[in-house]
Coordinates of C-alpha atoms and ligand atoms in Angstrom, one line a residue:
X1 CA -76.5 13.6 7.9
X2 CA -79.2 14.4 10.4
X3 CA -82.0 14.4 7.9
X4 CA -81.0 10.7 6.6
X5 CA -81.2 9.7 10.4
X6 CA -84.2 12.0 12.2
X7 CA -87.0 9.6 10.9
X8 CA -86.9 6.9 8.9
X9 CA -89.5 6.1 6.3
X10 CA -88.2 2.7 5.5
X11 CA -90.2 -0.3 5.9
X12 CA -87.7 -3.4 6.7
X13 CA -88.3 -5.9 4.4
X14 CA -86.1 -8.5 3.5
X15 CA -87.1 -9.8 0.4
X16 CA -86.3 -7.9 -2.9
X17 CA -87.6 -8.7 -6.3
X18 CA -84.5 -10.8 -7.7
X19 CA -82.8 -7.9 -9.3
X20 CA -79.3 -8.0 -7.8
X21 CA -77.7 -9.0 -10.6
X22 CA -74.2 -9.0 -9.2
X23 CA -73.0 -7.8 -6.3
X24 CA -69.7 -7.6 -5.4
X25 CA -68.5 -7.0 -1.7
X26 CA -64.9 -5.6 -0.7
X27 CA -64.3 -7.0 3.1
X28 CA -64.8 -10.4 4.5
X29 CA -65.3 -9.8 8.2
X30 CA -68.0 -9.2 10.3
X31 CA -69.4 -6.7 8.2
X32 CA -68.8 -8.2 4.4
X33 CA -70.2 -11.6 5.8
X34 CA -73.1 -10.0 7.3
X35 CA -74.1 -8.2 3.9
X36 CA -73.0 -11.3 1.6
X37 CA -75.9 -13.1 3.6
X38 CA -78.1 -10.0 3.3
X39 CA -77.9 -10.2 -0.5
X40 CA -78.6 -13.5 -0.7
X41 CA -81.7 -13.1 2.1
X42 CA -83.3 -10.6 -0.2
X43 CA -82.4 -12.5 -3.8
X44 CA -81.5 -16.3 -3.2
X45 CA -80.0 -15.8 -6.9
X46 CA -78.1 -12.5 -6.6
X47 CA -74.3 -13.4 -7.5
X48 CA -72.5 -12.4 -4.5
X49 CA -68.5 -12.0 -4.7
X50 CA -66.3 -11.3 -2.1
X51 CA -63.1 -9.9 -1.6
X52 CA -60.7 -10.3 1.4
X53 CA -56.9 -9.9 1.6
X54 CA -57.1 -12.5 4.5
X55 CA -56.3 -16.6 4.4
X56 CA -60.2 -17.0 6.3
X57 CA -63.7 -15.4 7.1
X58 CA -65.9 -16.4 9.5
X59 CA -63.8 -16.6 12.0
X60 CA -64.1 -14.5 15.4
X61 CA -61.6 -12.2 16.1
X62 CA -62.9 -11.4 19.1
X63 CA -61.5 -14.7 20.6
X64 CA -58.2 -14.4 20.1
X65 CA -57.1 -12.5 23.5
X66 CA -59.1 -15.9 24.9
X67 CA -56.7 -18.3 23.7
X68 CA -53.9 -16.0 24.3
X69 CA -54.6 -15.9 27.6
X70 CA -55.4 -19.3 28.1
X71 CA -59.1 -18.8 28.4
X72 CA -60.0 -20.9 25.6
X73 CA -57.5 -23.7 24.5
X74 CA -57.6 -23.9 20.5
X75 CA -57.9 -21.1 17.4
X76 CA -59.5 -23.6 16.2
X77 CA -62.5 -23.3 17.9
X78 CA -63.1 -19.5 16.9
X79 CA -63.8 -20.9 13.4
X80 CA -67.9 -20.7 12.3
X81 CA -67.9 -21.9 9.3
X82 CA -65.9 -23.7 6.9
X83 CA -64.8 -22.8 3.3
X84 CA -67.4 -25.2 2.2
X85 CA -70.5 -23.3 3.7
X86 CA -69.8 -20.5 1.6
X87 CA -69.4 -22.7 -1.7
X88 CA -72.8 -24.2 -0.6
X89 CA -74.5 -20.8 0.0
X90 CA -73.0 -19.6 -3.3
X91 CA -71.0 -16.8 -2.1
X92 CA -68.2 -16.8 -3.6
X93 CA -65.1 -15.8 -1.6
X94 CA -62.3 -14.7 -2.9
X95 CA -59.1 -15.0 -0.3
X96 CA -55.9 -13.2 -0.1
X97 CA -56.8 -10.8 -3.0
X98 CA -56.8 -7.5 -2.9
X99 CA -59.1 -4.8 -4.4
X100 CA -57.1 -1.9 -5.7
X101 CA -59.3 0.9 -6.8
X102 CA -62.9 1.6 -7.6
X103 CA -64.6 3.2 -10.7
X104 CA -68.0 4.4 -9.5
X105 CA -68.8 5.8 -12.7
X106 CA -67.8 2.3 -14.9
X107 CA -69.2 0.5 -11.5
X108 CA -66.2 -1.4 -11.7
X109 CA -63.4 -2.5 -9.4
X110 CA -59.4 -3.3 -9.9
X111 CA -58.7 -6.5 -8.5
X112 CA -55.4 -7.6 -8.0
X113 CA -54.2 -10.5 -10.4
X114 CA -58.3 -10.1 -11.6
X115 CA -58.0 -7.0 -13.3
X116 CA -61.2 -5.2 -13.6
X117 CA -64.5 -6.3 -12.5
X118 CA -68.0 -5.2 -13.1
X119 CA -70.7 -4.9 -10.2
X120 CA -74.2 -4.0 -10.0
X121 CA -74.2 -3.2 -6.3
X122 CA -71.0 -2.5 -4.6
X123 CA -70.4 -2.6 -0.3
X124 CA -67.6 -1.7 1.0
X125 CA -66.8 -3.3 4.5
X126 CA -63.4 -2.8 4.3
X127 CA -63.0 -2.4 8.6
X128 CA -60.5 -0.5 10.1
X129 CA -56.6 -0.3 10.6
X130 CA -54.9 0.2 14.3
X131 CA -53.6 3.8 14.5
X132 CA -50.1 4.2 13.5
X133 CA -48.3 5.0 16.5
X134 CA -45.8 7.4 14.3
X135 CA -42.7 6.4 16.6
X136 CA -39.9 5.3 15.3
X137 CA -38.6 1.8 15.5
X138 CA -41.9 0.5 13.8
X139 CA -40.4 -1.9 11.5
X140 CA -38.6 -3.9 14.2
X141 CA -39.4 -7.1 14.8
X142 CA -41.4 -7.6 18.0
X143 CA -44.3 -5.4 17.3
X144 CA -47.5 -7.6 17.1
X145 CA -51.0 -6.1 15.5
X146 CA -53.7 -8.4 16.6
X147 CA -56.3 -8.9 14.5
X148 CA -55.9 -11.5 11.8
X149 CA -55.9 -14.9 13.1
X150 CA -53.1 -17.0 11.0
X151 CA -51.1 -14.1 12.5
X152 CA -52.6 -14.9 15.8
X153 CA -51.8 -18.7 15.4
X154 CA -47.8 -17.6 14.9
X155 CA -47.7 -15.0 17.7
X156 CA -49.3 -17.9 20.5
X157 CA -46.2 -19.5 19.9
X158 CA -44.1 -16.4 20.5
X159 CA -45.7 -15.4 23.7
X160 CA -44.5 -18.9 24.7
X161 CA -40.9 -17.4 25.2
X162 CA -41.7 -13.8 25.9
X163 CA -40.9 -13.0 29.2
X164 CA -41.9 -8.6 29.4
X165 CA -44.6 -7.5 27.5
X166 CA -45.6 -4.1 27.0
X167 CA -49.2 -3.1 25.9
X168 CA -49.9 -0.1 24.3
X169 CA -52.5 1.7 25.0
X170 CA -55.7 0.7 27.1
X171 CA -58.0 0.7 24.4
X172 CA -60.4 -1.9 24.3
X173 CA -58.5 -4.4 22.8
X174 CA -55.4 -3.2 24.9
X175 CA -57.1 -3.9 28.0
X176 CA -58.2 -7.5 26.5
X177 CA -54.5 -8.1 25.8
X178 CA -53.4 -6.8 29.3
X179 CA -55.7 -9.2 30.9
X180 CA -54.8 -12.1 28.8
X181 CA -51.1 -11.5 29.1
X182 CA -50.9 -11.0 32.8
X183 CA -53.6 -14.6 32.9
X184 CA -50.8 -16.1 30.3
X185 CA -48.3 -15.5 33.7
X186 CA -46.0 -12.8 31.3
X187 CA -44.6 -9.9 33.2
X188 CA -47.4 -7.3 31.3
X189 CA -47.0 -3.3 31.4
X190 CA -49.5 -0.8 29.9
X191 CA -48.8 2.4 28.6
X192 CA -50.8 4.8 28.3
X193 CA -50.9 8.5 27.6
X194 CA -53.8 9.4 29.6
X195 CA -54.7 9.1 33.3
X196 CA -56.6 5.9 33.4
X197 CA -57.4 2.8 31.2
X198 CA -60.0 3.1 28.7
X199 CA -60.3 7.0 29.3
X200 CA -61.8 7.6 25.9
X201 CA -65.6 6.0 26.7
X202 CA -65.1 4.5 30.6
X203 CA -65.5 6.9 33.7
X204 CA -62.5 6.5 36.0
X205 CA -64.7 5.4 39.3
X206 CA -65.5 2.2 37.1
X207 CA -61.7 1.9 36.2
X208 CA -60.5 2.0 39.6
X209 CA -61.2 -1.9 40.7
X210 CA -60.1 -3.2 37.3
X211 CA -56.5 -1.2 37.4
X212 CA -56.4 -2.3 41.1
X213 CA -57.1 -6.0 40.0
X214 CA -54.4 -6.3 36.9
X215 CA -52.3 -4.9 39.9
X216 CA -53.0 -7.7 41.8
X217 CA -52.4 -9.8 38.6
X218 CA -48.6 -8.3 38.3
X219 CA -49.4 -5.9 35.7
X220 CA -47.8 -2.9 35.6
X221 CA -49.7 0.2 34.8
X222 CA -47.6 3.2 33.5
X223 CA -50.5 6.1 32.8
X224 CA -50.0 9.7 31.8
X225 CA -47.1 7.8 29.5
X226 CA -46.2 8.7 26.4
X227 CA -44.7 5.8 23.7
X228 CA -41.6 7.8 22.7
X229 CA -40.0 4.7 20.1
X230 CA -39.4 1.3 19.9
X231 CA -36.1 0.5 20.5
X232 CA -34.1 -2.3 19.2
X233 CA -31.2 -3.4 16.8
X234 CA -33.9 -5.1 14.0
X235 CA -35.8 -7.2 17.3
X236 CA -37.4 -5.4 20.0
X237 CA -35.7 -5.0 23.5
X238 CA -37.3 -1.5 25.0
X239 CA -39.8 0.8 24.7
X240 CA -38.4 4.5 25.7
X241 CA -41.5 6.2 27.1
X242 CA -41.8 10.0 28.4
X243 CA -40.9 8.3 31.7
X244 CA -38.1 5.8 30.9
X245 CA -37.2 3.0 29.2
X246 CA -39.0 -0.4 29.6
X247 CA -37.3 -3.4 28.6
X248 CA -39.5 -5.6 26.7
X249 CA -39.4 -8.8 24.2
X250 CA -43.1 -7.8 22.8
X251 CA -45.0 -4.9 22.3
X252 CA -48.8 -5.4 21.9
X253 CA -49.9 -2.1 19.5
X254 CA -53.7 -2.0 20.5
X255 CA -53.8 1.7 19.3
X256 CA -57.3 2.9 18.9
X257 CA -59.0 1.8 15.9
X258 CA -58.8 4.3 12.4
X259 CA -60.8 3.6 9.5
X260 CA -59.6 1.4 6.2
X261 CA -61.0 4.4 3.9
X262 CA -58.2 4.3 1.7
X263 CA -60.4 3.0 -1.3
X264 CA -63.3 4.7 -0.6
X265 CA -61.5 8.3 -0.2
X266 CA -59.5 7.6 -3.6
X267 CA -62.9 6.7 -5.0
X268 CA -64.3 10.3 -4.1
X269 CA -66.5 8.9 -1.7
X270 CA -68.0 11.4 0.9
X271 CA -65.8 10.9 4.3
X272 CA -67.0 12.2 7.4
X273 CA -65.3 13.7 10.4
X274 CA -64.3 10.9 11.7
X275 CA -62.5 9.3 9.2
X276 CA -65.5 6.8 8.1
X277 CA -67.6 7.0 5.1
X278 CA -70.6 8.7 5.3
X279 CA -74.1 6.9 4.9
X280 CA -77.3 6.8 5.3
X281 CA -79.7 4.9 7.1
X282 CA -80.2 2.2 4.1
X283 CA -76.0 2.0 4.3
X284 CA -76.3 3.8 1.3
X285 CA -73.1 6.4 0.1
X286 CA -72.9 9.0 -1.8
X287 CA -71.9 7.0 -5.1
X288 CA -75.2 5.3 -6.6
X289 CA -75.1 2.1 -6.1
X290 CA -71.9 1.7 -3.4
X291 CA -73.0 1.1 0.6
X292 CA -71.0 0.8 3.4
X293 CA -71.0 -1.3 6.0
X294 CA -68.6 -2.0 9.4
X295 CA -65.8 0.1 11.1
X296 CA -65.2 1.5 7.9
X297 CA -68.2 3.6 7.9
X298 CA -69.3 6.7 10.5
X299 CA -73.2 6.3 12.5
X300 CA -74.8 8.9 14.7
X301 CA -75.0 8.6 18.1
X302 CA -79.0 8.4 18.9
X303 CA -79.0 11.2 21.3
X304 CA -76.4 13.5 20.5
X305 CA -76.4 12.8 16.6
X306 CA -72.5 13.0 16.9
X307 CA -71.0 10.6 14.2
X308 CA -69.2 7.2 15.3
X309 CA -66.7 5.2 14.2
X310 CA -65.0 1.7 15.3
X311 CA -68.2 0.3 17.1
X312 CA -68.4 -3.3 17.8
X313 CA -68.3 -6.6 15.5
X314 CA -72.3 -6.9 16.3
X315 CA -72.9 -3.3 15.1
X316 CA -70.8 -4.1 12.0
X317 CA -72.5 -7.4 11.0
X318 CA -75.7 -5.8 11.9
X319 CA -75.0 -2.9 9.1
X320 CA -73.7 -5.2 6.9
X321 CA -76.6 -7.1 6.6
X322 CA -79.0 -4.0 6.2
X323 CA -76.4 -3.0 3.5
X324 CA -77.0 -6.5 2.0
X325 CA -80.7 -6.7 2.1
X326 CA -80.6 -3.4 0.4
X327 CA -78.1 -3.9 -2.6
X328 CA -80.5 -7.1 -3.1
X329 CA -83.3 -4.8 -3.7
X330 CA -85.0 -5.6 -0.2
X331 CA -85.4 -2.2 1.7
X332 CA -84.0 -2.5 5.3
X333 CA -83.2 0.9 8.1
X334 CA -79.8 0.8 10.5
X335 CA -81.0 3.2 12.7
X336 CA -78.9 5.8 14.8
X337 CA -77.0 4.0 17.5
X338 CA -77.2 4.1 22.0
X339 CA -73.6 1.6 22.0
X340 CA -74.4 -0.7 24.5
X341 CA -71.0 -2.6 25.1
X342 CA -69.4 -4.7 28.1
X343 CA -66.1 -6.3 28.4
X344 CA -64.2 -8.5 31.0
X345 CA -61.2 -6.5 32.3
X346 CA -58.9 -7.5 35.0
X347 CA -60.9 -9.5 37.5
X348 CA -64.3 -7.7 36.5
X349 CA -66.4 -6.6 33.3
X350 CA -67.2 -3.7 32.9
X351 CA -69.5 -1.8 30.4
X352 CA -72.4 0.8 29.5
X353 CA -74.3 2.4 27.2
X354 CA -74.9 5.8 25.3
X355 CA -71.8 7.6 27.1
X356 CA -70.1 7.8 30.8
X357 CA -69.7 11.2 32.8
X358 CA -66.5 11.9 31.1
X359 CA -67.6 12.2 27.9
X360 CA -71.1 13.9 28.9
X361 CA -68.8 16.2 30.1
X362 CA -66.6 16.9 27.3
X363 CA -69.9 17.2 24.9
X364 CA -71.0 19.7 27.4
X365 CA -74.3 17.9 28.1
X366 CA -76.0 18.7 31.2
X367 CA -76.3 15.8 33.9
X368 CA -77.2 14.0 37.0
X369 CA -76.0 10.5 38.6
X370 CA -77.8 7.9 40.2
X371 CA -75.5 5.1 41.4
X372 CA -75.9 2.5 43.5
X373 CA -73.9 -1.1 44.3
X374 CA -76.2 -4.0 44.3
X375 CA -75.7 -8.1 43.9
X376 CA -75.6 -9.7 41.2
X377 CA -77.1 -13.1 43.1
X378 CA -79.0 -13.7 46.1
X379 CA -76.1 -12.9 49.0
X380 CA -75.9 -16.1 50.3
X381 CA -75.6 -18.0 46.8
X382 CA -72.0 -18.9 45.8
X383 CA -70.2 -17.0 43.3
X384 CA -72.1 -13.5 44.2
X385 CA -70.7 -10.4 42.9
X386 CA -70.9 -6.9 43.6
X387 CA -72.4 -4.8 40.8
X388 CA -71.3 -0.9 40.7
X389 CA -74.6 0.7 38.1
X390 CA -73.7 4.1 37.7
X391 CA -76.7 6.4 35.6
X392 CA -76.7 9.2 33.9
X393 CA -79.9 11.9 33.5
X394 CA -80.7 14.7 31.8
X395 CA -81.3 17.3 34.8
X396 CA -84.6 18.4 33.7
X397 CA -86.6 15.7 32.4
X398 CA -84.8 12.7 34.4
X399 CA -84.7 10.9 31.3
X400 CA -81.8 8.1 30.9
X401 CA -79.2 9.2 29.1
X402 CA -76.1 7.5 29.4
X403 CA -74.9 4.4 32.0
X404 CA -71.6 2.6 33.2
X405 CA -71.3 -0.4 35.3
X406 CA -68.2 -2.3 37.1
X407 CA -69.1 -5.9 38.5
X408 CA -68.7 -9.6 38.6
X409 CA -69.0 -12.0 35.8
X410 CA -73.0 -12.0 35.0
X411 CA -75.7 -10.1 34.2
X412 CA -73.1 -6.9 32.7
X413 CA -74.6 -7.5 29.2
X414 CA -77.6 -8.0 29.9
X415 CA -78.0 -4.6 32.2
X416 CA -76.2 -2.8 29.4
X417 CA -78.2 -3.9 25.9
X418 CA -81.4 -3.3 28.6
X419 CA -79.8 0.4 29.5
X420 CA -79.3 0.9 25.7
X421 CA -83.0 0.4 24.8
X422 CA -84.0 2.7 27.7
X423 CA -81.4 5.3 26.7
X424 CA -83.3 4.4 23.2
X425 CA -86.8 4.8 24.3
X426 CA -86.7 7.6 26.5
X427 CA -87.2 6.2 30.4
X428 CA -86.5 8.5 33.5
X429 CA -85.0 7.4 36.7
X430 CA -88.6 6.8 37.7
X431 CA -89.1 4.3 35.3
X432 CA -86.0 2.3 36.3
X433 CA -86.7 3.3 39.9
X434 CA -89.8 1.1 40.1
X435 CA -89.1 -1.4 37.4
X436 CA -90.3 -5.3 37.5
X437 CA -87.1 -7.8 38.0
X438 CA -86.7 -11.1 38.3
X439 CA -85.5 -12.6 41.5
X440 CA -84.2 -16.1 41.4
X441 CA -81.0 -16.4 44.1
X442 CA -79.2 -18.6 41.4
X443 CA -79.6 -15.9 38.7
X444 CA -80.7 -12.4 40.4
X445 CA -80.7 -10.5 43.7
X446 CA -84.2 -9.1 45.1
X447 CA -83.1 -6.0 44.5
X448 CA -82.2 -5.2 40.8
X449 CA -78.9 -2.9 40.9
X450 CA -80.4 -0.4 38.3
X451 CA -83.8 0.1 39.8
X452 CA -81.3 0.8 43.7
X453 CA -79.0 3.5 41.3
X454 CA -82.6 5.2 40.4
X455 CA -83.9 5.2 43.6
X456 CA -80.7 6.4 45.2
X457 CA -80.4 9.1 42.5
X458 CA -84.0 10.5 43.0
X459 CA -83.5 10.0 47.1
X460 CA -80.8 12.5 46.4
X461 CA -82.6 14.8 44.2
X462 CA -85.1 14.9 46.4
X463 CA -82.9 15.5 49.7
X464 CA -81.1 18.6 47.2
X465 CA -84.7 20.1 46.8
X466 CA -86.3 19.9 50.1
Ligands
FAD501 C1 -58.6 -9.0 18.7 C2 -59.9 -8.5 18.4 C3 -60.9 -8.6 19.4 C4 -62.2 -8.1 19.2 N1 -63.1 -8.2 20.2 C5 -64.4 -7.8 19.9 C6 -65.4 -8.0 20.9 O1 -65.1 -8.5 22.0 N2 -66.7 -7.6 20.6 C7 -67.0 -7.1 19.4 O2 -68.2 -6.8 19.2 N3 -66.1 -6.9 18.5 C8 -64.8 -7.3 18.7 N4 -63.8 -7.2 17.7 C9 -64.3 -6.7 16.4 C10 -63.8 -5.4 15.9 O3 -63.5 -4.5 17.0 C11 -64.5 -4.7 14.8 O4 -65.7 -4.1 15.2 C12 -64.9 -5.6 13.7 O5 -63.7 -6.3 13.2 C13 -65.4 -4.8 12.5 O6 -65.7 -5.6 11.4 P1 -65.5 -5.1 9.9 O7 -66.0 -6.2 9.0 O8 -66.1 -3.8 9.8 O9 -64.0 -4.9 9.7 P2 -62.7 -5.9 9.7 O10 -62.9 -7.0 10.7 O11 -61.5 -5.0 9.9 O12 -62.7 -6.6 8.3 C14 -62.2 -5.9 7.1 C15 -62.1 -6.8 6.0 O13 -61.9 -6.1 4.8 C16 -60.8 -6.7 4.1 N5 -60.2 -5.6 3.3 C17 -59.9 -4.4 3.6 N6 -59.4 -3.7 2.5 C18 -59.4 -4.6 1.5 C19 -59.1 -4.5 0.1 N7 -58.6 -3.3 -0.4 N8 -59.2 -5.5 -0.7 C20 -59.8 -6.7 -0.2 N9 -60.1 -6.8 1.1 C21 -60.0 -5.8 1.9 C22 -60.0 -7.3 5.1 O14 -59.1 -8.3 4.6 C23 -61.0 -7.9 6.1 O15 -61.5 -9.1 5.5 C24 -62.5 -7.6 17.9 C25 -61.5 -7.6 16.9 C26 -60.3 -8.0 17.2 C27 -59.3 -8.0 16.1

């Protein structure tokens, strides 16, 4: 894997030379769209055909905890596109249809009530399952996946008579759900086996204000809990948990995300340690003429070169549209990846980039923090928030390595797809620590949160030394 990813020789170009011929995608979500417009970028008369077990595409998933919580007040407005666009592109989409099993030597597909079809170029995008919480009571009725949003449309009319909800697991999308719930006025709990939310990418410093503020929201949090079943005779009434039962009318499974590598693995596809399928930097597998593209697949993490799985919607269309431009016969890179991410939680939003102190830890990576808590306005401007900017730094060199952050609405984004590139590019704490920032009291304090962490963080170092 690490020689694909070291150094790429690519040169990104879009345009091929209008020798698709046809190309047929398996996966209509963020990353099948993404490389269905990639193909036709780099050959406007590629035959692009795609395959989704789903009623829609182009839809955004990551809006429904909005309008469950209130947030936003129609599904309909998560649509991008209509059916129509697609026509007029000339993709072709195929909905609700399934693809069964591939032939990489034929380069063919099964397709359900198609039968077997050819393909020049084949990209899988086939996304990611939640993890199968392996309880029992799974089959009761109750139990509510979120993810496909006809699904999502039946469920917002559910939640209207639930009265206990239990989420579990604070993953990312459990901690939407707690947040939306608890908004939506339902009596939410959280379940989670470890000691804090998020514990498998947030530190628990940047945790604390957001558990404090579902608190403050009538959520109750329920940590070092194990799910133990659901419980119920054919509808859900409890969860029994290592520390009790919980009665509830809903159970929210926001497990963590797994890959959907069933096809690919039957295929003889090579799958990685994490369960994804292994690429390379063109989104390229190890079957000639098959990419892979989304949370199906596995990346390296820029710095440590450990492989990921189950990024972010924008990672996924972003590698599906460097696996599209390249089964069109453009040549494109993905490179290795420094996860910027963010996320309202609670009252806050919170988010980061490359890794947080707990995983440092556990990788055994050597570090130093700089932290500081800065404005994310001038102080006397309405609607000013506190902004927590927690760095990480190799010991040695100083140079960025990893960052969290806990603060008001704005500017969380922003500091983290920055923190990413810097992680990316190789700045020490004295870069940050005299960095340029824009001061406007509407939009930005004088003093830019990061550039206080780095100065903190080398006022420290230097107090340790002398
Ligand atoms: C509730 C929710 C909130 C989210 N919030 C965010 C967010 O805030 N930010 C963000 O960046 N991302 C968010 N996401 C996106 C998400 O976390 C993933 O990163 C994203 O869905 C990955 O896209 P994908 O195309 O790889 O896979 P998926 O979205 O899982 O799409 C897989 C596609 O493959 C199809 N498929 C699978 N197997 C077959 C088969 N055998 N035959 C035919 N079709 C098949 C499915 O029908 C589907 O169309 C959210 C998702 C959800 C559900």
């Amino acid at each position: 894997m690490d020689s694909f990813w070291a150094t790429s020789l690519i040169v990104d170009g879009e345009r091929g030379c209008g020798v698709a011929g046809r190309t047929v995608i398996v996966g209509g979500g963020a990353a099948g769209i993404g490389a269905a417009g990639g193909v036709k970028a780099a050959d406007p008369g590629a035959e692009v055909v795609v395959y989704t077990q789903y009623e829609d595409v182009a839809y955004s998933p990551c809006g429904i905890p909005y309008v469950h919580g209130g947030e936003i007040d129609d599904f309909q407005k998560l649509f991008l596109a209509d059916k129509q666009a697609y026509v007029d592109a000339g993709i072709d989409i195929r909905y609700e249809t399934e693809v069964t099993a591939i032939d990489t030597r034929a380069r063919t597909v099964t397709v359900a009530g198609e039968g077997t079809v050819g393909y020049d170029q084949l990209i899988l995008a086939t996304g990611w399952d939640y993890a199968d919480p392996d309880v029992p009571g799974g089959d009761l009725t109750g139990l509510y996946y979120v993810k496909n949003i006809r699904k999502a449309m039946e469920w917002d009319k559910v939640l209207d008579t639930v009265q206990r909800a239990v989420v579990v697991h604070a993953s990312p999308l459990g901690l939407e759900m707690v947040t939306a719930l608890a908004h939506r006025g339902i009596e939410t709990h959280l379940v989670d086996p470890n000691p804090w939310a998020l514990a498998e990418m947030a530190d628990p410093d940047i945790m604390a204000p957001v558990e404090e503020s579902w608190r403050e929201m009538g959520a109750v949090l329920h940590f070092n809990t194990t799910l133990e079943a659901f419980v119920g005779d054919g509808v859900l009434s409890a969860i029994r948990t290592s520390s009790g039962m919980l009665p509830a009318d809903l159970a929210v499974v926001a497990t963590h995300k797994v890959p959907s590598n069933a096809l690919a693995a039957k295929a003889g596809l090579k799958i990685g340690s994490t369960g994804g399928i292994i690429v390379d930097e063109r989104m390229a597998t190890s079957a000639e003429a098959v990419f892979a593209a989304g949370d199906c697949a596995e990346i390296p993490h820029g710095l440590t070169r450990v492989p990921l799985q189950g990024l972010t919607g924008s990672h996924a269309y972003a590698q599906g549209k460097v696996a599209g431009t390249n089964a069109g016969g453009g040549s494109r890179a993905y490179r290795a990846v420094y996860v910027p991410w963010g996320t309202p939680a609670g009252k806050w939003v919170i988010g980061g980039a490359s890794f947080g102190e707990t995983t440092a830890t556990a990788l055994g990576i050597p570090y130093v923090v700089a932290s500081a808590e800065g404005i994310s306005r001038a102080r006397y401007y309405p609607g000013v928030h506190k902004i927590k900017v927690k760095l990480l730094a190799d010991p040695t060199s100083l140079r960025l390595i990893g960052a969290q952050m806990v603060g008001g609405g704005e500017g969380i984004k922003e500091r983290a797809d920055y923190l990413a590139m810097a992680v990316k590019f190789g700045m020490t704490l004295h870069d940050l620590a005299t960095m340029e920032n824009v001061y406007s009291p509407a939009i930005g304090a004088l003093n830019e949160p990061i550039a206080l962490a780095a100065q903190n963080g080398l006022n420290a170092l230097a107090g340790k030394s002398s």
